[in-house]
PDB file of C-alpha atoms in Angstrom:
ATOM      1  CA  MET A   1      -1.985  56.993  14.709  1.00 44.00           C
ATOM      2  CA  SER A   2      -3.525  55.724  11.523  1.00 46.00           C
ATOM      3  CA  GLY A   3       0.002  55.186  10.185  1.00 50.00           C
ATOM      4  CA  ASN A   4       0.800  52.787  13.047  1.00 49.00           C
ATOM      5  CA  PHE A   5      -2.468  50.945  12.496  1.00 49.00           C
ATOM      6  CA  ALA A   6      -1.574  50.368   8.840  1.00 50.00           C
ATOM      7  CA  ILE A   7       1.870  49.044   9.764  1.00 53.00           C
ATOM      8  CA  THR A   8       0.350  46.720  12.350  1.00 60.00           C
ATOM      9  CA  ASN A   9      -2.183  45.446   9.827  1.00 67.00           C
ATOM     10  CA  GLU A  10       0.527  44.928   7.215  1.00 69.00           C
ATOM     11  CA  GLY A  11       2.648  43.081   9.773  1.00 77.00           C
ATOM     12  CA  THR A  12      -0.314  40.928  10.767  1.00 90.00           C
ATOM     13  CA  LEU A  13      -1.108  40.254   7.130  1.00 89.00           C
ATOM     14  CA  ALA A  14       2.500  39.260   6.448  1.00 88.00           C
ATOM     15  CA  VAL A  15       2.454  36.859   9.397  1.00 90.00           C
ATOM     16  CA  ALA A  16      -0.872  35.411   8.278  1.00 90.00           C
ATOM     17  CA  LEU A  17       0.451  34.931   4.723  1.00 91.00           C
ATOM     18  CA  ALA A  18       3.605  33.262   6.030  1.00 92.00           C
ATOM     19  CA  GLU A  19       1.495  30.885   8.140  1.00 93.00           C
ATOM     20  CA  LEU A  20      -0.751  30.172   5.160  1.00 94.00           C
ATOM     21  CA  GLU A  21       2.264  29.414   2.947  1.00 95.00           C
ATOM     22  CA  ALA A  22       3.670  27.054   5.590  1.00 94.00           C
ATOM     23  CA  HIS A  23       0.319  25.292   5.887  1.00 95.00           C
ATOM     24  CA  LEU A  24       0.035  25.041   2.100  1.00 95.00           C
ATOM     25  CA  GLY A  25       3.504  23.475   1.991  1.00 95.00           C
ATOM     26  CA  GLU A  26       2.409  20.833   4.497  1.00 96.00           C
ATOM     27  CA  VAL A  27      -0.761  20.137   2.508  1.00 96.00           C
ATOM     28  CA  MET A  28       1.254  19.724  -0.704  1.00 97.00           C
ATOM     29  CA  LYS A  29       3.647  17.356   1.083  1.00 97.00           C
ATOM     30  CA  GLU A  30       0.676  15.239   2.197  1.00 97.00           C
ATOM     31  CA  VAL A  31      -0.773  15.265  -1.337  1.00 97.00           C
ATOM     32  CA  ARG A  32       2.536  13.934  -2.716  1.00 97.00           C
ATOM     33  CA  ARG A  33       2.594  11.211  -0.044  1.00 97.00           C
ATOM     34  CA  LEU A  34      -0.979  10.182  -0.842  1.00 96.00           C
ATOM     35  CA  ARG A  35      -0.276  10.105  -4.584  1.00 97.00           C
ATOM     36  CA  ALA A  36       2.681   7.780  -3.995  1.00 96.00           C
ATOM     37  CA  LEU A  37       0.540   5.564  -1.783  1.00 95.00           C
ATOM     38  CA  ALA A  38      -2.239   5.476  -4.396  1.00 94.00           C
ATOM     39  CA  ARG A  39       0.282   4.547  -7.093  1.00 95.00           C
ATOM     40  CA  SER A  40       1.636   1.737  -4.910  1.00 92.00           C
ATOM     41  CA  LEU A  41      -1.856   0.424  -4.178  1.00 90.00           C
ATOM     42  CA  GLU A  42      -2.764   0.518  -7.869  1.00 91.00           C
ATOM     43  CA  GLU A  43       0.330  -1.553  -8.709  1.00 90.00           C
ATOM     44  CA  GLU A  44      -0.503  -4.060  -5.969  1.00 87.00           C
ATOM     45  CA  ASN A  45      -4.092  -4.239  -7.196  1.00 84.00           C
ATOM     46  CA  GLN A  46      -2.901  -4.987 -10.721  1.00 85.00           C
ATOM     47  CA  ARG A  47      -0.675  -7.822  -9.470  1.00 83.00           C
ATOM     48  CA  LEU A  48      -3.608  -9.286  -7.547  1.00 80.00           C
ATOM     49  CA  ARG A  49      -5.823  -9.075 -10.626  1.00 78.00           C
ATOM     50  CA  THR A  50      -3.184 -10.884 -12.673  1.00 78.00           C
ATOM     51  CA  ILE A  51      -3.084 -13.654 -10.089  1.00 72.00           C
ATOM     52  CA  MET A  52      -6.869 -13.930  -9.989  1.00 71.00           C
ATOM     53  CA  ILE A  53      -7.096 -14.105 -13.784  1.00 70.00           C
ATOM     54  CA  ALA A  54      -4.496 -16.885 -13.874  1.00 68.00           C
ATOM     55  CA  GLU A  55      -6.427 -18.777 -11.206  1.00 63.00           C
ATOM     56  CA  GLN A  56      -9.657 -18.469 -13.166  1.00 61.00           C
ATOM     57  CA  ALA A  57      -7.858 -19.779 -16.254  1.00 63.00           C
ATOM     58  CA  GLY A  58      -7.515 -23.160 -14.577  1.00 60.00           C
ATOM     59  CA  GLU A  59      -4.364 -22.869 -12.532  1.00 57.00           C
ATOM     60  CA  GLY A  60      -4.586 -25.100  -9.450  1.00 68.00           C
ATOM     61  CA  GLY A  61      -5.060 -23.673  -5.962  1.00 74.00           C
ATOM     62  CA  TYR A  62      -1.620 -24.671  -4.687  1.00 79.00           C
ATOM     63  CA  GLN A  63       0.100 -23.203  -7.744  1.00 79.00           C
ATOM     64  CA  SER A  64      -1.855 -19.958  -7.322  1.00 78.00           C
ATOM     65  CA  LEU A  65      -0.852 -19.689  -3.670  1.00 81.00           C
ATOM     66  CA  LEU A  66       2.763 -20.477  -4.475  1.00 84.00           C
ATOM     67  CA  ARG A  67       2.881 -17.865  -7.219  1.00 82.00           C
ATOM     68  CA  PHE A  68       1.116 -15.381  -4.956  1.00 81.00           C
ATOM     69  CA  TYR A  69       3.806 -15.998  -2.308  1.00 87.00           C
ATOM     70  CA  GLU A  70       6.577 -15.656  -4.888  1.00 87.00           C
ATOM     71  CA  GLU A  71       5.050 -12.331  -6.015  1.00 85.00           C
ATOM     72  CA  GLY A  72       5.731 -11.044  -2.491  1.00 87.00           C
ATOM     73  CA  PHE A  73       2.419 -11.564  -0.694  1.00 87.00           C
ATOM     74  CA  HIS A  74       1.529 -13.533   2.410  1.00 88.00           C
ATOM     75  CA  VAL A  75      -0.554 -16.668   1.891  1.00 86.00           C
ATOM     76  CA  CYS A  76      -0.806 -17.629   5.560  1.00 86.00           C
ATOM     77  CA  PRO A  77      -4.230 -17.042   7.146  1.00 85.00           C
ATOM     78  CA  PRO A  78      -3.098 -14.425   9.726  1.00 84.00           C
ATOM     79  CA  HIS A  79      -1.569 -12.124   7.094  1.00 84.00           C
ATOM     80  CA  PHE A  80      -3.200 -13.241   3.837  1.00 83.00           C
ATOM     81  CA  ALA A  81      -2.678 -10.870   0.870  1.00 82.00           C
ATOM     82  CA  ARG A  82      -0.511  -8.426   2.803  1.00 85.00           C
ATOM     83  CA  VAL A  83       2.745  -7.476   1.159  1.00 86.00           C
ATOM     84  CA  ARG A  84       5.742  -9.311   2.606  1.00 87.00           C
ATOM     85  CA  ASP A  85       8.799  -7.229   3.424  1.00 83.00           C
ATOM     86  CA  GLY A  86      10.947  -9.268   1.053  1.00 75.00           C
ATOM     87  CA  GLU A  87      11.877 -11.869   3.644  1.00 78.00           C
ATOM     88  CA  GLY A  88      10.416 -15.341   3.906  1.00 83.00           C
ATOM     89  CA  CYS A  89       7.510 -16.064   6.229  1.00 88.00           C
ATOM     90  CA  LEU A  90       7.615 -19.299   8.211  1.00 90.00           C
ATOM     91  CA  PHE A  91       3.823 -19.279   8.557  1.00 88.00           C
ATOM     92  CA  CYS A  92       3.422 -19.003   4.778  1.00 89.00           C
ATOM     93  CA  LEU A  93       5.983 -21.713   4.089  1.00 90.00           C
ATOM     94  CA  SER A  94       4.338 -24.035   6.615  1.00 89.00           C
ATOM     95  CA  PHE A  95       0.923 -23.309   5.097  1.00 85.00           C
ATOM     96  CA  LEU A  96       2.214 -24.009   1.570  1.00 87.00           C
ATOM     97  CA  GLU A  97       3.805 -27.253   2.736  1.00 86.00           C
ATOM     98  CA  LYS A  98       0.479 -28.395   4.203  1.00 83.00           C
ATOM     99  CA  LYS A  99      -1.408 -27.412   1.022  1.00 76.00           C
ATOM    100  CA  LYS A 100       1.118 -29.224  -1.147  1.00 75.00           C
ATOM    101  CA  GLY A 101       0.172 -32.549   0.422  1.00 67.00           C
ATOM    102  CA  MET A 102      -3.593 -31.992   0.125  1.00 60.00           C
ATOM    103  CA  PRO A 103      -5.578 -33.411  -2.800  1.00 53.00           C
ATOM    104  CA  SER A 104      -6.635 -30.880  -5.449  1.00 48.00           C
ATOM    105  CA  HIS A 105     -10.294 -29.926  -5.751  1.00 45.00           C
ATOM    106  CA  GLY A 106     -10.190 -27.947  -8.937  1.00 41.00           C
TER     107      GLY A 106
END
């Protein structure tokens, strides 16, 4: 009987190890996804910093918004600073058109 018990334990251990390996694979997949997301967010953060530095260097508000839009970000109030999907945004373009006609305060 003790021989059967050992085989059962070895079989259970093998199943447990297989489940652990599968779980570890899923965890590693999630780690890779999070690293890619972090890298993307760091790049976006750097672009935003560049824009902010240019604005502080005396660039006018309209020019900053226009450059921000051209960099691929929304400038319209509902979606401000979110990454655009590469297509134009009518809200942003309308907002920029309104800002273009306003007097500068800086």
